[in-house]
């Protein structure tokens, strides 16, 4: 989510750091900074906004060095601001650190360090690392870093400078990528090959648990657990364009494949596998409101509105609290029945969708408590809501929303679970839900392995002009989402419907040219969906069915069957949506469409 670059060598470090940060702009960020040791001190310059803002500040400072660190921040804890930008340092400025990832136990570490007299200046989790290293330092830089990392829980890709040893930088990886660039009398560290590939194509990809101590002419590669490590220098053949997309042809495909990790990040540090519960930090101040709420209103647009429909099922099924889901653009102009006993949840990946923002403002004017479910930290909806939960899905660059949708559903499930547990759901039941959710990322990975098979199905529908998506109950919103994906990136008209609605009109559309995508995973209405499939089949419609792996019946009814792992029905949208994302992607690519920037669309609709 953030970008890291480090250099140590014989050249002037500043232009190398700035060029590297520019190369990582595509990853999305809200602030940036550099740290350069000079004359026994470490000069830190950081700025919010674009890299150009930082460049202006760097140009003003007369700093020269041949070692340094740079960072672009995508905020997860703490508003995007100059203060919260990396690098971060301990109070005396002896240690300076850049960090990518989430320190889950930062709060307890911070509390302990504050008791020992450490003064924190930012709201970030990352700053804790600098103070912890400082606290543990007894003259040995590497030892202090090692000790600090044994106390940290969570994910990190980090790099550290020490004022006392200004010719070396130390980096370590746990859950967030880091690569060492190997040069001649110079070496690099980066979170992203794009930042260093113009300087060297010789790379050491660090593994989780690796630590490196880097000087201009040496790379000491070892492991935190002191086990043997094999250092492998690989030759990079990618070009910059390929690297920015992680080797994928489009950001959308990259983001579809990021979903096992983005779903993990949306539950990281939140699920409690002892109490069978979920703790959403951004809602801690609203526990009384959540106990007394009589109704939720969920506001959103597009994919976020679809996630809201799933949230309705989850909250009503698990916590028995009524939920209304409203198109934000409609809600804001109605005279809604809403008041202090209502909580309005605004769902928005970008946090900038004007209709959703205005609908949230309208809800607040009617006295409702407003909560935001956003991906972009510090976005307008996140800031103006009275509280909320960040998705932690990482930057979503493809216009068609994919990983944000599954992260929205993941957060909504955790909200429903916490509400249910507050309303008497037994621990044992809660533990089952927690277990089921933790198994989802691996099941998503198994579905992603079917991409080639799904592409073969997609090839049969490249020339179609219409499509239908049908399902029932909690997968009806997934039918809507699948139709939206196809519409917005392939320009094929598609509609999602509750399967039973077919007989009330749309069935007139069915003919031998009409592909009908069914979600027919095992659940209370499987038999009903099967009869809907037969109705379509009787009218020569072409049936593509998403079913559970154990389903051996569907092959007798559908023309194409996509099998996915089974899971609890409440979590099934996290799995059933994956084949539909891939189908839309492959059809759009085969039609030669610009998948990442479809015509007429913007990633964030900040106009009426
Ligand atoms: C989804 O693929 C579309 N890009 C669009 O419907 C989007 O979900 C909608 O504009 C809402 O955006 P938001 O989540 O950023 O508010």
Short mmCIF file of C-alpha atoms in Angstrom, two decimals, residues 158-586:
data_model
loop_
_atom_site.label_atom_id
_atom_site.label_comp_id
_atom_site.label_asym_id
_atom_site.label_seq_id
_atom_site.Cartn_x
_atom_site.Cartn_y
_atom_site.Cartn_z
CA UNK A 158 10.52 -1.49 6.71
CA UNK A 159 13.87 0.26 6.37
CA UNK A 160 15.73 2.07 9.14
CA UNK A 161 18.63 4.54 9.41
CA UNK A 162 20.69 5.16 12.53
CA UNK A 163 22.51 8.42 13.24
CA UNK A 164 25.39 6.54 14.90
CA UNK A 165 26.01 4.31 11.88
CA UNK A 166 25.28 6.58 8.89
CA UNK A 167 26.86 4.29 6.29
CA UNK A 168 24.28 1.51 6.57
CA UNK A 169 20.58 0.91 6.33
CA UNK A 170 18.68 -2.05 7.76
CA UNK A 171 15.54 -3.51 6.20
CA UNK A 172 13.20 -6.31 7.19
CA UNK A 173 10.17 -8.01 5.71
CA UNK A 174 7.10 -9.63 7.24
CA UNK A 175 4.01 -9.74 5.05
CA UNK A 176 4.81 -6.70 2.95
CA UNK A 177 7.13 -7.01 -0.07
CA UNK A 178 10.73 -5.79 -0.08
CA UNK A 179 13.42 -6.27 -2.69
CA UNK A 180 17.15 -5.51 -2.51
CA UNK A 181 18.69 -4.00 -5.64
CA UNK A 182 22.32 -5.13 -6.08
CA UNK A 183 24.61 -2.59 -7.78
CA UNK A 184 28.32 -1.81 -8.23
CA UNK A 185 29.47 0.04 -5.12
CA UNK A 186 25.84 0.83 -4.47
CA UNK A 187 22.82 -1.06 -3.22
CA UNK A 188 19.10 -0.35 -3.01
CA UNK A 189 16.06 -1.41 -1.02
CA UNK A 190 12.51 -1.00 -2.34
CA UNK A 191 8.94 -2.19 -1.83
CA UNK A 192 8.51 -2.13 -5.58
CA UNK A 193 10.85 -3.00 -8.43
CA UNK A 194 9.55 0.00 -10.36
CA UNK A 195 11.50 2.27 -8.00
CA UNK A 196 14.94 0.80 -8.73
CA UNK A 197 14.84 -1.16 -11.99
CA UNK A 198 16.41 1.75 -13.93
CA UNK A 199 19.52 1.44 -11.70
CA UNK A 200 19.93 -2.31 -11.48
CA UNK A 201 18.24 -5.47 -12.72
CA UNK A 202 19.90 -7.67 -10.11
CA UNK A 203 17.49 -8.25 -7.26
CA UNK A 204 17.20 -10.22 -4.03
CA UNK A 205 13.54 -10.77 -3.16
CA UNK A 206 13.25 -10.91 0.61
CA UNK A 207 11.03 -13.48 2.29
CA UNK A 208 8.96 -13.03 5.42
CA UNK A 209 11.32 -13.10 8.39
CA UNK A 210 14.33 -11.85 6.41
CA UNK A 211 16.50 -8.95 7.55
CA UNK A 212 19.29 -7.24 5.58
CA UNK A 213 22.04 -4.88 6.64
CA UNK A 214 23.10 -2.91 3.59
CA UNK A 215 26.17 -0.75 2.93
CA UNK A 216 27.46 0.46 -0.42
CA UNK A 217 29.61 -2.62 -0.90
CA UNK A 218 27.95 -5.30 1.21
CA UNK A 219 24.59 -6.96 1.74
CA UNK A 220 24.34 -8.99 4.93
CA UNK A 221 21.22 -11.12 4.42
CA UNK A 222 19.97 -13.17 7.38
CA UNK A 223 16.84 -14.22 9.23
CA UNK A 224 15.20 -12.89 12.35
CA UNK A 225 14.86 -16.46 13.60
CA UNK A 226 18.61 -16.99 12.94
CA UNK A 227 17.85 -19.90 10.63
CA UNK A 228 19.97 -20.50 7.55
CA UNK A 229 19.10 -18.26 4.60
CA UNK A 230 19.86 -18.72 0.92
CA UNK A 231 20.63 -15.46 -0.85
CA UNK A 232 19.52 -15.65 -4.48
CA UNK A 233 20.29 -12.77 -6.86
CA UNK A 234 17.73 -12.79 -9.65
CA UNK A 235 17.87 -11.01 -13.01
CA UNK A 236 14.81 -8.81 -13.63
CA UNK A 237 13.37 -8.86 -17.15
CA UNK A 238 10.20 -6.81 -16.51
CA UNK A 239 9.83 -3.34 -17.97
CA UNK A 240 8.45 -0.49 -15.87
CA UNK A 241 4.95 -0.72 -17.33
CA UNK A 242 4.74 -4.42 -16.44
CA UNK A 243 6.12 -3.83 -12.96
CA UNK A 244 3.54 -1.20 -12.04
CA UNK A 245 0.86 -3.79 -12.73
CA UNK A 246 2.78 -6.46 -10.87
CA UNK A 247 3.24 -8.36 -14.09
CA UNK A 248 -0.52 -8.32 -14.80
CA UNK A 249 -1.79 -6.77 -18.06
CA UNK A 250 -4.30 -4.58 -16.20
CA UNK A 251 -4.68 -3.18 -12.70
CA UNK A 252 -8.14 -4.76 -12.56
CA UNK A 253 -6.72 -8.26 -12.97
CA UNK A 254 -4.00 -7.48 -10.43
CA UNK A 255 -6.63 -6.29 -7.98
CA UNK A 256 -8.84 -9.35 -8.60
CA UNK A 257 -5.83 -11.50 -7.69
CA UNK A 258 -5.00 -9.35 -4.66
CA UNK A 259 -8.28 -10.34 -3.02
CA UNK A 260 -6.97 -13.18 -0.83
CA UNK A 261 -4.63 -10.65 0.76
CA UNK A 262 -6.98 -7.66 0.72
CA UNK A 263 -9.68 -9.75 2.44
CA UNK A 264 -7.06 -10.80 5.02
CA UNK A 265 -6.11 -7.15 5.53
CA UNK A 266 -9.78 -6.23 6.05
CA UNK A 267 -9.95 -8.60 9.01
CA UNK A 268 -6.36 -8.23 10.23
CA UNK A 269 -6.22 -7.28 13.92
CA UNK A 270 -10.02 -7.25 14.10
CA UNK A 271 -11.13 -10.89 14.40
CA UNK A 272 -11.02 -12.45 17.86
CA UNK A 273 -10.73 -16.25 17.70
CA UNK A 274 -11.09 -16.61 21.45
CA UNK A 275 -14.30 -14.63 21.95
CA UNK A 276 -15.74 -15.43 18.52
CA UNK A 277 -16.12 -11.77 17.76
CA UNK A 278 -14.83 -8.87 15.67
CA UNK A 279 -13.50 -5.61 17.09
CA UNK A 280 -13.84 -2.66 14.71
CA UNK A 281 -11.66 0.02 16.22
CA UNK A 282 -13.46 2.91 14.55
CA UNK A 283 -16.73 2.00 16.26
CA UNK A 284 -15.46 1.76 19.84
CA UNK A 285 -16.90 5.17 20.72
CA UNK A 286 -20.35 4.14 19.48
CA UNK A 287 -20.99 0.98 21.47
CA UNK A 288 -24.01 2.46 23.22
CA UNK A 289 -25.47 3.64 19.92
CA UNK A 290 -24.92 0.19 18.44
CA UNK A 291 -26.67 -1.37 21.44
CA UNK A 292 -29.70 0.91 21.15
CA UNK A 293 -30.02 1.30 17.38
CA UNK A 294 -33.50 0.50 16.06
CA UNK A 295 -32.66 0.59 12.33
CA UNK A 296 -29.75 0.97 9.96
CA UNK A 297 -29.89 2.83 6.69
CA UNK A 298 -27.09 1.93 4.30
CA UNK A 299 -26.24 4.52 1.66
CA UNK A 300 -24.11 3.94 -1.42
CA UNK A 301 -23.81 3.92 -5.18
CA UNK A 302 -22.93 1.25 -7.72
CA UNK A 303 -20.84 -1.56 -6.34
CA UNK A 304 -20.95 -0.03 -2.87
CA UNK A 305 -24.74 -0.15 -3.01
CA UNK A 306 -24.53 -3.84 -3.90
CA UNK A 307 -22.28 -4.42 -0.88
CA UNK A 308 -24.91 -2.60 1.19
CA UNK A 309 -27.60 -5.05 0.03
CA UNK A 310 -25.42 -7.89 1.29
CA UNK A 311 -24.91 -5.97 4.52
CA UNK A 312 -28.68 -5.89 4.92
CA UNK A 313 -28.92 -9.69 4.74
CA UNK A 314 -26.04 -10.10 7.17
CA UNK A 315 -27.21 -7.63 9.81
CA UNK A 316 -30.85 -8.71 9.64
CA UNK A 317 -30.01 -12.44 9.68
CA UNK A 318 -27.32 -12.32 12.35
CA UNK A 319 -28.36 -9.41 14.59
CA UNK A 320 -32.08 -9.17 13.80
CA UNK A 321 -31.90 -5.39 13.30
CA UNK A 322 -33.88 -3.89 10.39
CA UNK A 323 -31.80 -2.46 7.59
CA UNK A 324 -32.85 -0.30 4.65
CA UNK A 325 -30.48 0.09 1.73
CA UNK A 326 -30.85 3.22 -0.33
CA UNK A 327 -29.35 4.56 -3.52
CA UNK A 328 -27.56 7.59 -2.11
CA UNK A 329 -28.63 9.67 -5.12
CA UNK A 330 -32.30 8.96 -4.35
CA UNK A 331 -32.08 9.22 -0.59
CA UNK A 332 -30.57 12.69 -0.61
CA UNK A 333 -33.59 14.17 -2.38
CA UNK A 334 -36.30 12.26 -0.56
CA UNK A 335 -37.81 13.29 2.75
CA UNK A 336 -36.69 10.12 4.52
CA UNK A 337 -38.12 8.79 7.76
CA UNK A 338 -34.92 8.77 9.75
CA UNK A 339 -33.90 10.07 13.17
CA UNK A 340 -31.71 9.63 16.28
CA UNK A 341 -32.69 5.94 16.58
CA UNK A 342 -31.20 5.29 13.15
CA UNK A 343 -27.57 4.72 12.19
CA UNK A 344 -26.71 5.68 8.61
CA UNK A 345 -23.78 3.73 7.16
CA UNK A 346 -22.23 5.31 4.05
CA UNK A 347 -20.26 2.84 1.95
CA UNK A 348 -17.74 4.33 -0.46
CA UNK A 349 -14.40 2.97 -1.72
CA UNK A 350 -13.15 6.41 -2.74
CA UNK A 351 -14.84 8.24 0.11
CA UNK A 352 -15.47 11.05 -2.38
CA UNK A 353 -18.69 10.03 -4.22
CA UNK A 354 -20.76 13.20 -4.09
CA UNK A 355 -24.16 11.48 -3.98
CA UNK A 356 -23.08 9.36 -1.04
CA UNK A 357 -21.49 12.33 0.73
CA UNK A 358 -24.62 14.45 0.34
CA UNK A 359 -26.86 11.56 1.41
CA UNK A 360 -24.74 11.17 4.54
CA UNK A 361 -25.07 14.88 5.24
CA UNK A 362 -28.85 14.63 4.81
CA UNK A 363 -28.99 11.70 7.23
CA UNK A 364 -27.01 13.67 9.77
CA UNK A 365 -29.34 16.66 9.40
CA UNK A 366 -32.19 14.30 10.29
CA UNK A 367 -30.41 13.39 13.50
CA UNK A 368 -28.98 10.00 12.51
CA UNK A 369 -25.56 8.83 13.65
CA UNK A 370 -23.41 8.63 10.51
CA UNK A 371 -20.72 5.98 10.04
CA UNK A 372 -18.46 5.57 7.02
CA UNK A 373 -17.06 2.40 5.41
CA UNK A 374 -14.29 3.77 3.19
CA UNK A 375 -11.07 2.55 1.64
CA UNK A 376 -9.29 5.86 1.29
CA UNK A 377 -8.10 7.08 4.69
CA UNK A 378 -8.84 10.73 5.29
CA UNK A 379 -11.31 10.93 2.38
CA UNK A 380 -14.18 13.39 2.70
CA UNK A 381 -16.80 10.81 3.67
CA UNK A 382 -14.37 9.27 6.17
CA UNK A 383 -13.65 12.68 7.68
CA UNK A 384 -17.22 13.96 7.76
CA UNK A 385 -18.78 10.78 9.14
CA UNK A 386 -18.98 10.65 12.93
CA UNK A 387 -17.04 7.38 12.95
CA UNK A 388 -16.42 4.38 10.79
CA UNK A 389 -14.26 1.53 9.57
CA UNK A 390 -11.54 1.56 6.93
CA UNK A 391 -11.44 -1.31 4.45
CA UNK A 392 -7.60 -1.65 4.39
CA UNK A 393 -7.94 -3.06 0.86
CA UNK A 394 -5.07 -0.94 -0.46
CA UNK A 395 -5.31 1.39 -3.43
CA UNK A 396 -7.89 0.28 -6.02
CA UNK A 397 -6.81 1.74 -9.33
CA UNK A 398 -9.00 -0.13 -11.84
CA UNK A 399 -12.23 1.82 -12.38
CA UNK A 400 -14.26 -1.37 -11.99
CA UNK A 401 -14.37 -2.10 -8.29
CA UNK A 402 -13.34 -5.63 -7.30
CA UNK A 403 -11.21 -5.97 -4.15
CA UNK A 404 -12.99 -3.02 -2.53
CA UNK A 405 -16.29 -4.87 -2.92
CA UNK A 406 -15.06 -8.03 -1.20
CA UNK A 407 -13.45 -5.92 1.52
CA UNK A 408 -16.71 -4.02 2.02
CA UNK A 409 -18.53 -7.33 2.46
CA UNK A 410 -15.79 -8.57 4.82
CA UNK A 411 -16.15 -5.47 7.02
CA UNK A 412 -19.96 -5.68 6.93
CA UNK A 413 -19.78 -9.31 8.01
CA UNK A 414 -17.58 -8.35 10.97
CA UNK A 415 -20.02 -5.56 11.86
CA UNK A 416 -22.95 -8.00 11.74
CA UNK A 417 -21.00 -10.47 13.89
CA UNK A 418 -20.14 -7.85 16.51
CA UNK A 419 -23.77 -6.66 16.59
CA UNK A 420 -24.99 -10.26 16.92
CA UNK A 421 -22.58 -11.01 19.76
CA UNK A 422 -23.74 -7.86 21.55
CA UNK A 423 -27.27 -9.16 21.20
CA UNK A 424 -26.64 -12.59 22.68
CA UNK A 425 -25.17 -14.71 19.90
CA UNK A 426 -23.32 -17.44 21.84
CA UNK A 427 -19.51 -17.55 21.75
CA UNK A 428 -19.61 -20.98 20.11
CA UNK A 429 -21.67 -19.58 17.21
CA UNK A 430 -19.36 -16.61 16.95
CA UNK A 431 -16.33 -18.86 16.81
CA UNK A 432 -17.86 -20.76 13.89
CA UNK A 433 -18.32 -17.52 11.95
CA UNK A 434 -14.76 -16.41 12.75
CA UNK A 435 -13.40 -19.75 11.56
CA UNK A 436 -15.45 -19.59 8.36
CA UNK A 437 -14.25 -16.06 7.59
CA UNK A 438 -10.58 -16.90 8.17
CA UNK A 439 -10.90 -19.72 5.63
CA UNK A 440 -12.24 -17.43 2.89
CA UNK A 441 -8.91 -16.06 1.52
CA UNK A 442 -7.58 -19.53 0.75
CA UNK A 443 -10.88 -20.44 -0.95
CA UNK A 444 -10.67 -17.28 -3.05
CA UNK A 445 -7.18 -18.34 -4.11
CA UNK A 446 -8.56 -21.70 -5.25
CA UNK A 447 -11.16 -19.97 -7.42
CA UNK A 448 -8.55 -17.63 -8.93
CA UNK A 449 -6.67 -20.73 -10.12
CA UNK A 450 -9.67 -21.36 -12.47
CA UNK A 451 -9.10 -18.13 -14.39
CA UNK A 452 -8.03 -19.95 -17.58
CA UNK A 453 -11.08 -22.22 -17.50
CA UNK A 454 -13.30 -19.18 -16.94
CA UNK A 455 -11.62 -17.46 -19.86
CA UNK A 456 -12.58 -20.40 -22.08
CA UNK A 457 -16.22 -19.86 -21.09
CA UNK A 458 -15.88 -16.11 -21.63
CA UNK A 459 -14.69 -16.71 -25.20
CA UNK A 460 -18.16 -18.03 -26.09
CA UNK A 461 -19.92 -14.77 -25.20
CA UNK A 462 -17.60 -12.13 -26.61
CA UNK A 463 -20.06 -11.25 -29.37
CA UNK A 464 -23.22 -11.04 -27.26
CA UNK A 465 -25.21 -7.85 -26.77
CA UNK A 466 -27.22 -8.87 -23.71
CA UNK A 467 -26.84 -10.98 -20.61
CA UNK A 468 -28.82 -11.85 -17.51
CA UNK A 469 -27.52 -12.59 -14.02
CA UNK A 470 -29.84 -14.44 -11.67
CA UNK A 471 -29.74 -15.64 -8.10
CA UNK A 472 -31.63 -15.40 -4.84
CA UNK A 473 -31.31 -14.00 -1.32
CA UNK A 474 -27.77 -13.06 -0.31
CA UNK A 475 -26.49 -13.82 -3.80
CA UNK A 476 -29.04 -11.63 -5.57
CA UNK A 477 -26.80 -8.56 -4.94
CA UNK A 478 -23.92 -10.59 -6.39
CA UNK A 479 -26.01 -11.08 -9.54
CA UNK A 480 -26.39 -7.30 -9.68
CA UNK A 481 -22.64 -6.88 -9.15
CA UNK A 482 -21.78 -9.42 -11.85
CA UNK A 483 -24.04 -7.61 -14.30
CA UNK A 484 -22.50 -4.25 -13.41
CA UNK A 485 -18.97 -5.59 -13.94
CA UNK A 486 -19.89 -6.88 -17.39
CA UNK A 487 -21.73 -3.69 -18.38
CA UNK A 488 -19.08 -1.22 -17.30
CA UNK A 489 -16.01 -2.85 -18.82
CA UNK A 490 -17.29 -4.78 -21.89
CA UNK A 491 -20.27 -2.51 -22.79
CA UNK A 492 -22.54 -5.55 -23.14
CA UNK A 493 -25.94 -4.76 -21.67
CA UNK A 494 -26.53 -6.94 -18.62
CA UNK A 495 -29.15 -7.10 -15.91
CA UNK A 496 -29.18 -8.73 -12.50
CA UNK A 497 -32.46 -10.06 -11.14
CA UNK A 498 -33.80 -12.15 -8.31
CA UNK A 499 -34.20 -15.50 -10.08
CA UNK A 500 -37.87 -15.79 -9.22
CA UNK A 501 -38.56 -12.44 -10.88
CA UNK A 502 -37.89 -13.93 -14.31
CA UNK A 503 -41.48 -15.06 -14.71
CA UNK A 504 -42.70 -11.49 -14.12
CA UNK A 505 -41.46 -10.23 -17.48
CA UNK A 506 -37.73 -10.63 -18.18
CA UNK A 507 -38.24 -14.24 -19.30
CA UNK A 508 -39.56 -12.75 -22.55
CA UNK A 509 -35.96 -11.83 -23.31
CA UNK A 510 -34.73 -15.42 -23.29
CA UNK A 511 -33.65 -16.91 -26.58
CA UNK A 512 -30.78 -19.01 -27.90
CA UNK A 513 -28.48 -15.98 -27.98
CA UNK A 514 -29.03 -14.95 -24.36
CA UNK A 515 -26.34 -16.02 -21.84
CA UNK A 516 -27.89 -16.38 -18.39
CA UNK A 517 -25.41 -16.48 -15.47
CA UNK A 518 -26.84 -18.23 -12.41
CA UNK A 519 -25.40 -18.32 -8.92
CA UNK A 520 -26.70 -21.61 -7.59
CA UNK A 521 -24.60 -22.48 -4.59
CA UNK A 522 -26.04 -24.76 -1.95
CA UNK A 523 -28.51 -23.01 0.30
CA UNK A 524 -32.16 -22.77 1.24
CA UNK A 525 -33.25 -21.91 -2.27
CA UNK A 526 -31.05 -24.21 -4.37
CA UNK A 527 -33.98 -26.27 -5.61
CA UNK A 528 -35.89 -23.07 -6.48
CA UNK A 529 -32.97 -21.76 -8.49
CA UNK A 530 -32.76 -25.11 -10.24
CA UNK A 531 -36.36 -24.75 -11.37
CA UNK A 532 -35.59 -21.23 -12.61
CA UNK A 533 -32.73 -22.73 -14.60
CA UNK A 534 -35.12 -25.22 -16.15
CA UNK A 535 -37.49 -22.38 -17.13
CA UNK A 536 -34.61 -20.66 -18.94
CA UNK A 537 -33.42 -23.89 -20.51
CA UNK A 538 -36.93 -24.60 -21.83
CA UNK A 539 -36.65 -21.33 -23.75
CA UNK A 540 -33.24 -22.21 -25.18
CA UNK A 541 -31.32 -19.76 -23.02
CA UNK A 542 -27.61 -20.50 -22.49
CA UNK A 543 -26.90 -21.29 -18.88
CA UNK A 544 -23.65 -20.63 -17.03
CA UNK A 545 -23.94 -21.71 -13.41
CA UNK A 546 -21.68 -20.99 -10.42
CA UNK A 547 -22.10 -23.91 -8.02
CA UNK A 548 -20.38 -25.63 -5.11
CA UNK A 549 -17.63 -28.17 -5.80
CA UNK A 550 -19.79 -31.05 -4.52
CA UNK A 551 -22.58 -30.26 -6.98
CA UNK A 552 -22.87 -33.12 -9.49
CA UNK A 553 -26.39 -32.28 -10.68
CA UNK A 554 -25.88 -28.94 -12.38
CA UNK A 555 -23.94 -30.40 -15.31
CA UNK A 556 -27.24 -31.96 -16.46
CA UNK A 557 -28.93 -28.54 -16.56
CA UNK A 558 -26.30 -25.93 -17.39
CA UNK A 559 -24.20 -25.52 -20.53
CA UNK A 560 -21.23 -24.35 -18.45
CA UNK A 561 -20.53 -24.99 -14.78
CA UNK A 562 -18.02 -23.14 -12.60
CA UNK A 563 -17.37 -24.93 -9.33
CA UNK A 564 -16.28 -23.05 -6.24
CA UNK A 565 -15.46 -24.16 -2.66
CA UNK A 566 -18.35 -24.34 -0.21
CA UNK A 567 -18.61 -21.90 2.70
CA UNK A 568 -21.27 -20.60 5.09
CA UNK A 569 -24.10 -19.09 3.02
CA UNK A 570 -23.62 -15.73 4.75
CA UNK A 571 -20.07 -15.56 3.37
CA UNK A 572 -20.85 -17.01 -0.06
CA UNK A 573 -20.83 -13.60 -1.85
CA UNK A 574 -17.09 -13.37 -1.16
CA UNK A 575 -16.65 -16.49 -3.32
CA UNK A 576 -19.49 -16.32 -5.86
CA UNK A 577 -18.42 -12.85 -7.04
CA UNK A 578 -14.94 -14.00 -8.05
CA UNK A 579 -15.94 -16.00 -11.18
CA UNK A 580 -18.20 -13.12 -12.25
CA UNK A 581 -15.34 -10.62 -11.91
CA UNK A 582 -13.12 -12.89 -14.02
CA UNK A 583 -15.84 -13.51 -16.62
CA UNK A 584 -16.40 -9.77 -17.08
CA UNK A 585 -12.63 -9.15 -17.22
CA UNK A 586 -11.94 -11.83 -19.84
#
